Coordinates of C-alpha atoms and ligand atoms in Angstrom, one line a residue:
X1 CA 16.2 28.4 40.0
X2 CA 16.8 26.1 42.5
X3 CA 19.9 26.4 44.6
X4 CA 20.9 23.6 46.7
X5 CA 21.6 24.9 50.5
X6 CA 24.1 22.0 51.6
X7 CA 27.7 22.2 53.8
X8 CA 30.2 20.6 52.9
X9 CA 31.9 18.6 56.2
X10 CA 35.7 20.2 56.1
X11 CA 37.8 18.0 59.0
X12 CA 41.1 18.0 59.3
X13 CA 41.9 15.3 61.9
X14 CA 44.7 14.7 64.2
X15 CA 47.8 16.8 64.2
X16 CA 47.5 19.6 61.5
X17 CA 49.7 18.7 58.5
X18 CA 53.1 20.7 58.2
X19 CA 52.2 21.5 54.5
X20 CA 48.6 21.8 55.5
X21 CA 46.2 23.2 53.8
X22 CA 44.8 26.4 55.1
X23 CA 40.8 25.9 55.9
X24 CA 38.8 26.7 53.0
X25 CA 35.0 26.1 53.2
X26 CA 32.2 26.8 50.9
X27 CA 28.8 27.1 51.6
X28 CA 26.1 27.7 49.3
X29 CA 23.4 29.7 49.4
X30 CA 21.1 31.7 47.4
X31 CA 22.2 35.7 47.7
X32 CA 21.6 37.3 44.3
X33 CA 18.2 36.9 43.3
X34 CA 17.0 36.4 39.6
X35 CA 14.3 39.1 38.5
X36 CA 12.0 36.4 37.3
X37 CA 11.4 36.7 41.2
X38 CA 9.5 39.9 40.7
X39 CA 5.7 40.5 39.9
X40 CA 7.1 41.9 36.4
X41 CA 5.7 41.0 33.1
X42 CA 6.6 38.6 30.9
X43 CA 7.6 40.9 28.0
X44 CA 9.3 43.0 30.6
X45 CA 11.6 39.7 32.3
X46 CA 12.2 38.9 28.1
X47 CA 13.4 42.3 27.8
X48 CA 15.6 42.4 30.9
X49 CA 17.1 38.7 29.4
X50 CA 17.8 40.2 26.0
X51 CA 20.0 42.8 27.6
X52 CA 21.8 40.1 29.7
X53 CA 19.9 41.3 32.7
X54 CA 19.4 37.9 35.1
X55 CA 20.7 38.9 38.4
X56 CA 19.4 42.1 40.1
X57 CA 22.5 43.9 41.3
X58 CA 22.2 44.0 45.7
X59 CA 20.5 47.6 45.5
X60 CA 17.8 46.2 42.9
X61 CA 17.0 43.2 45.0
X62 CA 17.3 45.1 48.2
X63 CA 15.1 48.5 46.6
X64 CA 12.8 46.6 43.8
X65 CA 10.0 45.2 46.0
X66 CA 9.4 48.2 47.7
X67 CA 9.3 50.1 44.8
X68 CA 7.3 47.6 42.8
X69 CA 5.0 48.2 45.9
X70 CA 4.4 52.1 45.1
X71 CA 6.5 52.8 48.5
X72 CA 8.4 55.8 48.7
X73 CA 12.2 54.3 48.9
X74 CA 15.5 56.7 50.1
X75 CA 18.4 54.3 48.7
X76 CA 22.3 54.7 49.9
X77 CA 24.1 53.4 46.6
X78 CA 27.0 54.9 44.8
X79 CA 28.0 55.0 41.4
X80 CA 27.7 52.2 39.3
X81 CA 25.6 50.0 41.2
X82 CA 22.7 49.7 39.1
X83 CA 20.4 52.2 40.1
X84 CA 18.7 53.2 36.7
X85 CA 17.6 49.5 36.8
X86 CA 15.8 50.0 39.7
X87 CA 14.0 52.9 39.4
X88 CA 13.4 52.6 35.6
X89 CA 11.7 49.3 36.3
X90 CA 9.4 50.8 39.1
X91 CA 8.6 53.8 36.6
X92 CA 7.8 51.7 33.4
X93 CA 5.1 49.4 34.9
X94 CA 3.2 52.6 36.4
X95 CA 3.6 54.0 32.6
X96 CA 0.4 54.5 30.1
X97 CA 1.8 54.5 27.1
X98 CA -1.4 55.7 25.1
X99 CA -1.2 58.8 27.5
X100 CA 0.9 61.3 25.7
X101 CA 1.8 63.4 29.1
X102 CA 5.0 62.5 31.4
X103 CA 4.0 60.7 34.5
X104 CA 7.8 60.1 35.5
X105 CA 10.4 63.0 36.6
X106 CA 14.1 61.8 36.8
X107 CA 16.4 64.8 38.5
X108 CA 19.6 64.3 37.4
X109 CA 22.9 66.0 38.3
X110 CA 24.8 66.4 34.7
X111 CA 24.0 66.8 31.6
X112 CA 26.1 63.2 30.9
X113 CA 24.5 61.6 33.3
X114 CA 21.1 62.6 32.4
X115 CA 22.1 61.5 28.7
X116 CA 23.2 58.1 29.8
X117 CA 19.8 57.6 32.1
X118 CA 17.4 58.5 29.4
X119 CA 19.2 55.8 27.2
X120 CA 19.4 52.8 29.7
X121 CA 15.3 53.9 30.1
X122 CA 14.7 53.6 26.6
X123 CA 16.7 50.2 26.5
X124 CA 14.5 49.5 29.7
X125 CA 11.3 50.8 27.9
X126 CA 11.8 48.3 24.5
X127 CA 9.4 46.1 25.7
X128 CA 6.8 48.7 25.8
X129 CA 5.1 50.5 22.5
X130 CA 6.4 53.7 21.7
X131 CA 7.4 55.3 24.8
X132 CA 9.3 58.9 24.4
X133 CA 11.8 59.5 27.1
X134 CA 13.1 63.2 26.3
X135 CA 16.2 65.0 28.2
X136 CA 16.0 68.6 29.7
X137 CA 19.3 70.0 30.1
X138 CA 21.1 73.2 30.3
X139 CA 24.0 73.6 27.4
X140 CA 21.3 72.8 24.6
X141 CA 19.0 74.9 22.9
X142 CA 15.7 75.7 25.2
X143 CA 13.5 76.5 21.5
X144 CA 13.7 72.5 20.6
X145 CA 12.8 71.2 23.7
X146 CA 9.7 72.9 23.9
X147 CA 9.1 71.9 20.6
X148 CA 9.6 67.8 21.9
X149 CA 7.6 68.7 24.9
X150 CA 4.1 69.8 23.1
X151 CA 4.8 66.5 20.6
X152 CA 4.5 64.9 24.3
X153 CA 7.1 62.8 26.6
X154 CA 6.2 59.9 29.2
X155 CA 9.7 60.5 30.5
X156 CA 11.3 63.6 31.5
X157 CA 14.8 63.0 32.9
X158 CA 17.3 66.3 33.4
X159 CA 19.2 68.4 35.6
X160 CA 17.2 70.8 38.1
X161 CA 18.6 74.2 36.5
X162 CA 16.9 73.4 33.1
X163 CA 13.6 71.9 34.5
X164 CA 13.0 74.8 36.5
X165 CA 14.0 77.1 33.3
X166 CA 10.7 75.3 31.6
X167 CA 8.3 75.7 34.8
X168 CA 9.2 79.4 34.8
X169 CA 8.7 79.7 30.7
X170 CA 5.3 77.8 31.4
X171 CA 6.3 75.2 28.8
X172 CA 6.1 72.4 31.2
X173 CA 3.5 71.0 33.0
X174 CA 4.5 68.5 36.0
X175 CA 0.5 67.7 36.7
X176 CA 0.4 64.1 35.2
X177 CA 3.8 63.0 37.0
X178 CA 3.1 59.5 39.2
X179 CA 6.8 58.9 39.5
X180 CA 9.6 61.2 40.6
X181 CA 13.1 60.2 40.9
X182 CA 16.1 62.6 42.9
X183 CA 19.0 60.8 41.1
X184 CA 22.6 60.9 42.9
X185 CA 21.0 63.7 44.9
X186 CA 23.6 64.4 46.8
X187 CA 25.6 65.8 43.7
X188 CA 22.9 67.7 42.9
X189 CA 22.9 69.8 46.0
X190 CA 26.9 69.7 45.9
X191 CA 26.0 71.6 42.5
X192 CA 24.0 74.4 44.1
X193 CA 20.6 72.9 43.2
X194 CA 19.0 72.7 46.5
X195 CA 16.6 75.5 45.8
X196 CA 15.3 74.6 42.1
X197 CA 15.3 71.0 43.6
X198 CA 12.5 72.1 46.0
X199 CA 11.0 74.0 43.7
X200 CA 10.3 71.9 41.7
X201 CA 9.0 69.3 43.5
X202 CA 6.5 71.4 44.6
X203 CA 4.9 72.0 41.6
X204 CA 4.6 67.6 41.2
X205 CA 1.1 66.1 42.8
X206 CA 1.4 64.9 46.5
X207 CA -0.4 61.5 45.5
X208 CA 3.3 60.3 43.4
X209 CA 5.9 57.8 44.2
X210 CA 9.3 59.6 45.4
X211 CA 12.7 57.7 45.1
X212 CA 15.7 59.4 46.2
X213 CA 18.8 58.1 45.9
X214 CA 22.3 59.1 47.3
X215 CA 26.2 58.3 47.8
X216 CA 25.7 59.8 50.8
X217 CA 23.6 61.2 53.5
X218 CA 24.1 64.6 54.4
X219 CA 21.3 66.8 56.5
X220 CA 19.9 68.3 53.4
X221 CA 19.3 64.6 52.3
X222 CA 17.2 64.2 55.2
X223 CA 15.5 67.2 55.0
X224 CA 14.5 66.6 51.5
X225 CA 13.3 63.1 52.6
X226 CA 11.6 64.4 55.8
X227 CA 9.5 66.7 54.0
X228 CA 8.8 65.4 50.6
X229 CA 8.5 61.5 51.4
X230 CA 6.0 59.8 52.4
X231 CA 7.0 57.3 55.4
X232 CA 9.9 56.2 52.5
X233 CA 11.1 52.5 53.0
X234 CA 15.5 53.0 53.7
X235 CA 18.0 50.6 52.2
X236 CA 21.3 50.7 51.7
X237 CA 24.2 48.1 50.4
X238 CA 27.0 47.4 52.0
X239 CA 30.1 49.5 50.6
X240 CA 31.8 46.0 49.7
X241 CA 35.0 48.7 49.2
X242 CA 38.1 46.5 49.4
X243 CA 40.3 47.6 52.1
X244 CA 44.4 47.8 52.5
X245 CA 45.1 43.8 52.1
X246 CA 43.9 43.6 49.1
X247 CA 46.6 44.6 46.1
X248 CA 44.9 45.1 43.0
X249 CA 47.0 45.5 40.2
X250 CA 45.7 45.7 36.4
X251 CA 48.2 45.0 33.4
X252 CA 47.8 46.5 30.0
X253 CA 48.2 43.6 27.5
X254 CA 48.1 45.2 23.5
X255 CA 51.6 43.3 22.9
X256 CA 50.3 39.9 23.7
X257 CA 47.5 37.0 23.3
X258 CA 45.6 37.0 26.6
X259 CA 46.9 33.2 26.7
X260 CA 50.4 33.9 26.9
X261 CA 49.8 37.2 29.4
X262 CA 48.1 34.7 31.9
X263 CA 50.7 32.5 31.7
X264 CA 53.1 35.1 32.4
X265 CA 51.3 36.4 35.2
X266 CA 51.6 32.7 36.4
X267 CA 55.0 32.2 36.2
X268 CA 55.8 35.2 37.5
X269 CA 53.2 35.4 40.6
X270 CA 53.7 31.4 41.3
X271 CA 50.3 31.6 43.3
X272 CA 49.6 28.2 45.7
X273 CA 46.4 28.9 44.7
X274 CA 43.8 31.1 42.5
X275 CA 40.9 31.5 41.1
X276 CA 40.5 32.4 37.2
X277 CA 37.5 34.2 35.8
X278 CA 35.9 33.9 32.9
X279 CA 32.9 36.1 31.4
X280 CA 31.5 32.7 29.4
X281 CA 31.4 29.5 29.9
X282 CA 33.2 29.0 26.9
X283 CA 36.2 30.8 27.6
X284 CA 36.4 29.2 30.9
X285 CA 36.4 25.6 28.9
X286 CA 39.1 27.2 26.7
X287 CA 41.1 28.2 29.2
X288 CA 41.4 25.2 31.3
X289 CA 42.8 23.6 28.1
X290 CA 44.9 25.8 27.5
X291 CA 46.2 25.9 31.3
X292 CA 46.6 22.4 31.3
X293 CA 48.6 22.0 28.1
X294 CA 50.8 24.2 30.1
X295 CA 51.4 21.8 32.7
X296 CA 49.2 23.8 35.2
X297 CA 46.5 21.6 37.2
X298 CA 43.4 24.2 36.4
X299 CA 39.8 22.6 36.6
X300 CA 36.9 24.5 35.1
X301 CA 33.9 25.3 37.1
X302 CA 30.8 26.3 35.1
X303 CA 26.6 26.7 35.5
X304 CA 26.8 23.5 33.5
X305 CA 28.6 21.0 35.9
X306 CA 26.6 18.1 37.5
X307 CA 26.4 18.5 41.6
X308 CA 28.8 15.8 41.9
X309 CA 31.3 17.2 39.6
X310 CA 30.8 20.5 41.5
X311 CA 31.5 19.0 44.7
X312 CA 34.6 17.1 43.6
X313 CA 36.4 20.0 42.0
X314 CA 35.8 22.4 45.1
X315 CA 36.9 19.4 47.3
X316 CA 40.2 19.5 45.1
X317 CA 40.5 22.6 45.0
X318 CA 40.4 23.3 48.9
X319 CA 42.8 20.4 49.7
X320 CA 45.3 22.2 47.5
X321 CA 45.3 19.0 44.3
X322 CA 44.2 21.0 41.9
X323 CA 44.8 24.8 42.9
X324 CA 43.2 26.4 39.9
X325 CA 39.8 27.0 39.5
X326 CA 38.8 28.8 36.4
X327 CA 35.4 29.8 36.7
X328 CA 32.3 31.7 35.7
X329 CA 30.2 34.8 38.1
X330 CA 27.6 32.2 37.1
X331 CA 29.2 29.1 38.8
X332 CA 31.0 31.5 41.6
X333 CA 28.0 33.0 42.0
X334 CA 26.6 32.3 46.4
X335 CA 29.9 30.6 46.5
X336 CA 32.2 31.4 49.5
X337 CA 35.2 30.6 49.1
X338 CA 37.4 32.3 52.2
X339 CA 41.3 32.7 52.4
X340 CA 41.8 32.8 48.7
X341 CA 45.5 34.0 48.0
X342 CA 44.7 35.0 44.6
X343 CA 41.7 36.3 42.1
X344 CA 42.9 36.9 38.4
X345 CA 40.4 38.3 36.4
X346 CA 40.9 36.8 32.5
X347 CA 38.6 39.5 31.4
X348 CA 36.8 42.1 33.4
X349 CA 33.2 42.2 33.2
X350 CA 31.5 45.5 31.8
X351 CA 30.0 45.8 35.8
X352 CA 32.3 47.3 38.5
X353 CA 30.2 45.7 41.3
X354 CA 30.8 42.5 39.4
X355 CA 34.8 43.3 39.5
X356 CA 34.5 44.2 43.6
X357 CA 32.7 40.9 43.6
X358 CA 35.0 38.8 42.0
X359 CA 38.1 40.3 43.9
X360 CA 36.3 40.4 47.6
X361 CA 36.7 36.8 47.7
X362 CA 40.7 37.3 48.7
X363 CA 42.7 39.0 51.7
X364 CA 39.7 39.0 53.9
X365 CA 39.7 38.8 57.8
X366 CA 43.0 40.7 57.7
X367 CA 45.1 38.5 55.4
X368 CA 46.9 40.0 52.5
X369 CA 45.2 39.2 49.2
X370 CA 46.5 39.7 45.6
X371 CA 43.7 40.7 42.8
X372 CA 45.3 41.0 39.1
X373 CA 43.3 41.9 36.0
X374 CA 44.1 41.9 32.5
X375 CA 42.5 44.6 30.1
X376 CA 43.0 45.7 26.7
X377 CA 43.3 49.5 25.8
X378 CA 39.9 49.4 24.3
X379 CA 38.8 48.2 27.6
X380 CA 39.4 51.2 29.3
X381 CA 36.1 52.0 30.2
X382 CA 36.0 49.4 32.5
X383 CA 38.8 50.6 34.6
X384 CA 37.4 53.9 34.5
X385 CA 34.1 52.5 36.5
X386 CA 36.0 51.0 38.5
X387 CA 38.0 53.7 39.8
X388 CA 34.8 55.3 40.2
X389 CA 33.2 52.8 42.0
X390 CA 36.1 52.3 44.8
X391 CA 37.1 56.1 44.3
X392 CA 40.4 55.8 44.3
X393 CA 42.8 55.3 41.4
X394 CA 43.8 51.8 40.4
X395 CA 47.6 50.2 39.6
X396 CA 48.2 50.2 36.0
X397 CA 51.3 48.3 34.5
X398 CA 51.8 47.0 31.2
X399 CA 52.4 43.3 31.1
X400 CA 55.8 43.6 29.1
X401 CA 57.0 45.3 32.5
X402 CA 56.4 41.9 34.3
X403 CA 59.5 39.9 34.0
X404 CA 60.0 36.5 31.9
X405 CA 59.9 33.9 34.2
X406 CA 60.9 30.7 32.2
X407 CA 60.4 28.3 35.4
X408 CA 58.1 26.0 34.7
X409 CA 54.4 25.4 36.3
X410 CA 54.3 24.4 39.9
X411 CA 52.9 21.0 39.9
X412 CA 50.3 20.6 43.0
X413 CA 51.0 20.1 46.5
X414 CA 48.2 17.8 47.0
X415 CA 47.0 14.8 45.4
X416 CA 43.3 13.6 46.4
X417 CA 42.4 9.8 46.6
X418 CA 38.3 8.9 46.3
X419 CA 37.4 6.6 48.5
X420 CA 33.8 4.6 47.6
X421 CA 32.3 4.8 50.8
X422 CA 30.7 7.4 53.0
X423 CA 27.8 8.7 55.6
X424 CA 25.9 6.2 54.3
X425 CA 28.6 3.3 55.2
X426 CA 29.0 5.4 58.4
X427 CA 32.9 6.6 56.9
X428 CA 34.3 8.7 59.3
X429 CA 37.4 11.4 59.0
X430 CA 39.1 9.0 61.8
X431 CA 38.2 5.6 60.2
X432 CA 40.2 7.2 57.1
X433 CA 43.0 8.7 59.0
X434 CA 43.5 5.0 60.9
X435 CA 43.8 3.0 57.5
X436 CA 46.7 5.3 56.5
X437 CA 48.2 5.5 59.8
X438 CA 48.3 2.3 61.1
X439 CA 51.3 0.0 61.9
X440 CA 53.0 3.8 61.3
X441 CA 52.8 3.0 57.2
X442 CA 52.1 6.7 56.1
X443 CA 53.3 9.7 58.1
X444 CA 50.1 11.6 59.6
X445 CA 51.9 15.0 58.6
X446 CA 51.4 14.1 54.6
X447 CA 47.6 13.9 55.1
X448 CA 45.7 17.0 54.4
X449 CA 41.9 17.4 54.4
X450 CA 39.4 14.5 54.5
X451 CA 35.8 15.4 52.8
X452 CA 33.2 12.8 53.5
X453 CA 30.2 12.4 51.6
X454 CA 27.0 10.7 51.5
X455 CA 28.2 7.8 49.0
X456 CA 32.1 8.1 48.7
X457 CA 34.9 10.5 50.6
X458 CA 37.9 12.1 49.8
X459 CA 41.4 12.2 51.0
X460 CA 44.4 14.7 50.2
X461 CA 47.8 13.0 50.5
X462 CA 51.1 14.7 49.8
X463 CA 51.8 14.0 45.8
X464 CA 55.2 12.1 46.7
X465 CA 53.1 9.5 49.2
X466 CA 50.5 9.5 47.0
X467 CA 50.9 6.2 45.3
X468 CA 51.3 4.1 48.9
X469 CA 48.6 5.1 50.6
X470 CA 46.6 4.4 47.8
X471 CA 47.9 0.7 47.6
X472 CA 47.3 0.8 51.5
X473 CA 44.0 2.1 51.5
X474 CA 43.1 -0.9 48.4
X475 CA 44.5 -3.5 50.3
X476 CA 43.4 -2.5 53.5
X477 CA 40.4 -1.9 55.7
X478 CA 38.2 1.0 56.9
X479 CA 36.2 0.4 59.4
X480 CA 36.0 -3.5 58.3
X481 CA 35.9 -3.6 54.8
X482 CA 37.6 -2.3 51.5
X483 CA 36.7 -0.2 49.7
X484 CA 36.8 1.1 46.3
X485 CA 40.3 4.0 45.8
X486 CA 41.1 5.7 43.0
X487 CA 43.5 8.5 42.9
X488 CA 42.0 11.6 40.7
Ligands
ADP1 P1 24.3 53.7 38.5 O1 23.2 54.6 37.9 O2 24.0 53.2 39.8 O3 25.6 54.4 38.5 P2 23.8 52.1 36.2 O4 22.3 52.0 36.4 O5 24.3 53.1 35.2 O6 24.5 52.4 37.6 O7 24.4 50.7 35.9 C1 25.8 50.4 35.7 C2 26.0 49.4 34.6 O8 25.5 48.1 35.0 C3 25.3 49.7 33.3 O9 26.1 49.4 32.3 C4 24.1 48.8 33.3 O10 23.7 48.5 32.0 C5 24.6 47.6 34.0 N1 23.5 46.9 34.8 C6 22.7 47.4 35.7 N2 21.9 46.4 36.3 C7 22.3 45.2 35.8 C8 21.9 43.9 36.0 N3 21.0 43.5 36.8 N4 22.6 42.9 35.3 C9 23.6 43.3 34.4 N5 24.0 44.5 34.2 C10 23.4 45.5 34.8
MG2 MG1 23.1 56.5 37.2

């Protein structure tokens, strides 16, 4: 995929308009990497696509090559992040299928989570003939495990207590194992499994690949690394934890359409500015609609909008014309956009890295930001990885408990004029700012950003001026000539 890597010029000339707008700029760039990047197969990319896998998560991109390299890898990541991704993919394309022995170990702290690893592997695994991924854990009869093991596994994943259990009975055999995985190992030794841990990895071949991942890093992390790794590549994500600005605050919304709870949250909240998002394209498109029948000034922004289109509805929305954005991860996606007031999440995605995403984008660099979320009560899963993945609890309210505010939509501040020059005609911000200026005709102070571009610029202009310095800038000259104006 190709990503353009372009600035857009952000100038705001002269004095700094009273109403002005606050300095947003956007820069593109290419930060989450597709896995069709990776050596991978075919079947195995066609695999990852049919379970809407396209984007590795950051700890996939940042821990994938190194695995896919058969480097030992020690990986900070917490819950949620995507981890089973990125060790499942490393131990799948060292698998033999037609070898009926397990060649990949998973440790695993619960019984749940071992459950829910051995079923994203097998979802993993589809692309691949036949492979048996079989869970050892305690609270299950031991006689039909040793049944499943002699019928023979590829993939063993379960908790250290059990495994060790097996080793002792002799019904296990760790000879064949190529891959071994110390998942959320930290819990594990916070669950008195130190001992059976080491145990157990001595009885795997030195020649195997060990990943160990871990919320955190505590000396018996390290001294499991130091002595059972081998020179293991470290890599960590950045805890994108949202800190104290940032008011998150989620709304229950059984008694309403999600339409109507938006456009309470609207009303009520008033924002100068937000940013909408959508999980599909489709909704997005929707939504706009549906925004715009209700006298809001919302543009959509989608994967499927020419570069110029792009362009023009960021320009609009930085200069504060048309302060909604309703938009896809997709579209958002290596988009900065800094000082946003508000992020209102239509739906949530499934993916609490996706939510931390999503809401980062507002009260950064010690501003106060607002982040509000609508859910449904069967969505409650999502919240709950959520809380997980931030640990701490989040601010539940149902929507009915949000007042009725009848006032109507707040129309924009801004209005932006398109100019049909540019770089190219050698357009500057000042050339712009002098045609509206001159002979004192329009107040500098109702001016707000200028955006020049290679063939045409743009100019905000206070709505109620918006009509004269349009006539002015028709009639008129820049730098010599007229131009082409249109409002949009
Ligand atoms: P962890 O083990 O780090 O807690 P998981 O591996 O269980 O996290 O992944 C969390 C959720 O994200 C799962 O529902 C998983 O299916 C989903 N997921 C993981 N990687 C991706 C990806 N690259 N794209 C989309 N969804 C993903
Ligand atoms: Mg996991």
């Amino acid at each position: 995929m190709h990503v353009p890597h372009q600035k857009v010029a952000t100038l705001v000339y002269g004095r700094r308009p009273a109403i002005g707008p606050v300095s947003l700029s956007f820069e593109y760039s290419l930060t989450d990497p597709l896995f069709s990047v990776l050596p991978l197969s075919a079947a195995l990319i066609a695999n990852l696509e049919s379970l809407n896998y396209l984007w590795m998560t950051p700890i996939q991109a940042r821990s994938l090559p190194p695995i896919l390299e058969g480097r030992d890898l020690i990986a900070k990541a917490k819950t949620g992040s995507g981890k089973t991704a990125a060790f499942g993919i490393g131990l799948l394309t060292k698998l033999n299928p037609r070898f009926y022995a397990p060649q990949a170990l998973i440790l695993s702290p619960t019984r749940e989570l071992s459950a829910q690893t051995a079923g994203e592997i097998r979802r993993l695994a589809r692309f691949l003939p036949n492979i048996k991924v079989l869970t050892l854990c305690g609270g299950q009869p031991i006689g039909p495990q040793i049944g499943s093991l002699e019928h023979g596994a590829h993939v063993l994943v379960g908790t250290p207590g059990r495994l060790q259990d097996h080793l002792s009975r002799g019904t296990l055999s760790l000879e064949k194992i190529q891959t071994l995985v110390l998942d959320e190992a930290d819990r594990m030794l916070e669950m008195g499994f130190f001992d059976d841990m080491v145990r157990i990895i001595r009885q795997i071949p030195a020649r195997r690949q060990t990943l160990l991942f871990s919320a955190t890093y505590p000396d018996r992390i390290r001294q499991l690394s130091a002595e059972f790794q081998n020179e293991p590549v470290a890599v960590s994500v950045d805890e994108m934890t949202s800190d104290d600005q940032l008011e998150q605050l989620f709304y229950r919304i059984d008694t309403m359409t999600r339409q109507k709870a938006l456009i309470r949250l609207m009303r009520h909240y008033r924002p100068e500015s937000a940013v909408i998002f959508c999980n599909t394209k489709q909704c997005c498109g929707e939504l706009t609609e549906y925004l715009q029948d209700q006298g809001f000034s919302a543009a959509a922004l989608h994967g499927d909008l020419e570069q110029k289109d792009r362009d023009r509805i960021l320009v609009q929305f930085a200069n504060q014309s048309s302060p909604i954005l309703v938009a896809t991860d997709v579209a958002a996606r290596g988009l900065d956009i800094k000082d946003l007031q508000v992020v209102i999440n239509y739906e949530l995605f499934p993916r609490p890295d996706v939510y931390i995403h999503r809401v980062g984008r507002t009260g950064r660099a010690g501003k106060s930001g607002l982040a509000l979320s609508l859910y449904e009560k069967r969505e409650q899963h999502k919240l709950d990885a959520i809380t997980k993945f931030q640990g701490k609890p989040l601010h539940c309210e149902t929507i009915d408990q949000l007042p009725d505010n009848p006032e109507a939509a707040m129309p924009p501040l801004m209005a932006t004029l398109c100019i049909s020059g540019g770089r190219k005609q050698k357009v500057r911000p000042g050339d712009i700012l002098g045609a509206l200026t001159g002979e004192s005709a329009i107040d500098a102070a109702t001016i707000g950003k200028i955006d020049i571009f290679d063939f045409w610029s743009y100019v905000a202009i206070k709505q109620d001026v918006a009509e004269r310095a349009l006539q002015r800038l028709k009639t008129g000259r820049i730098k010599g000539r007229t131009f082409n104006v249109k409002l949009i």
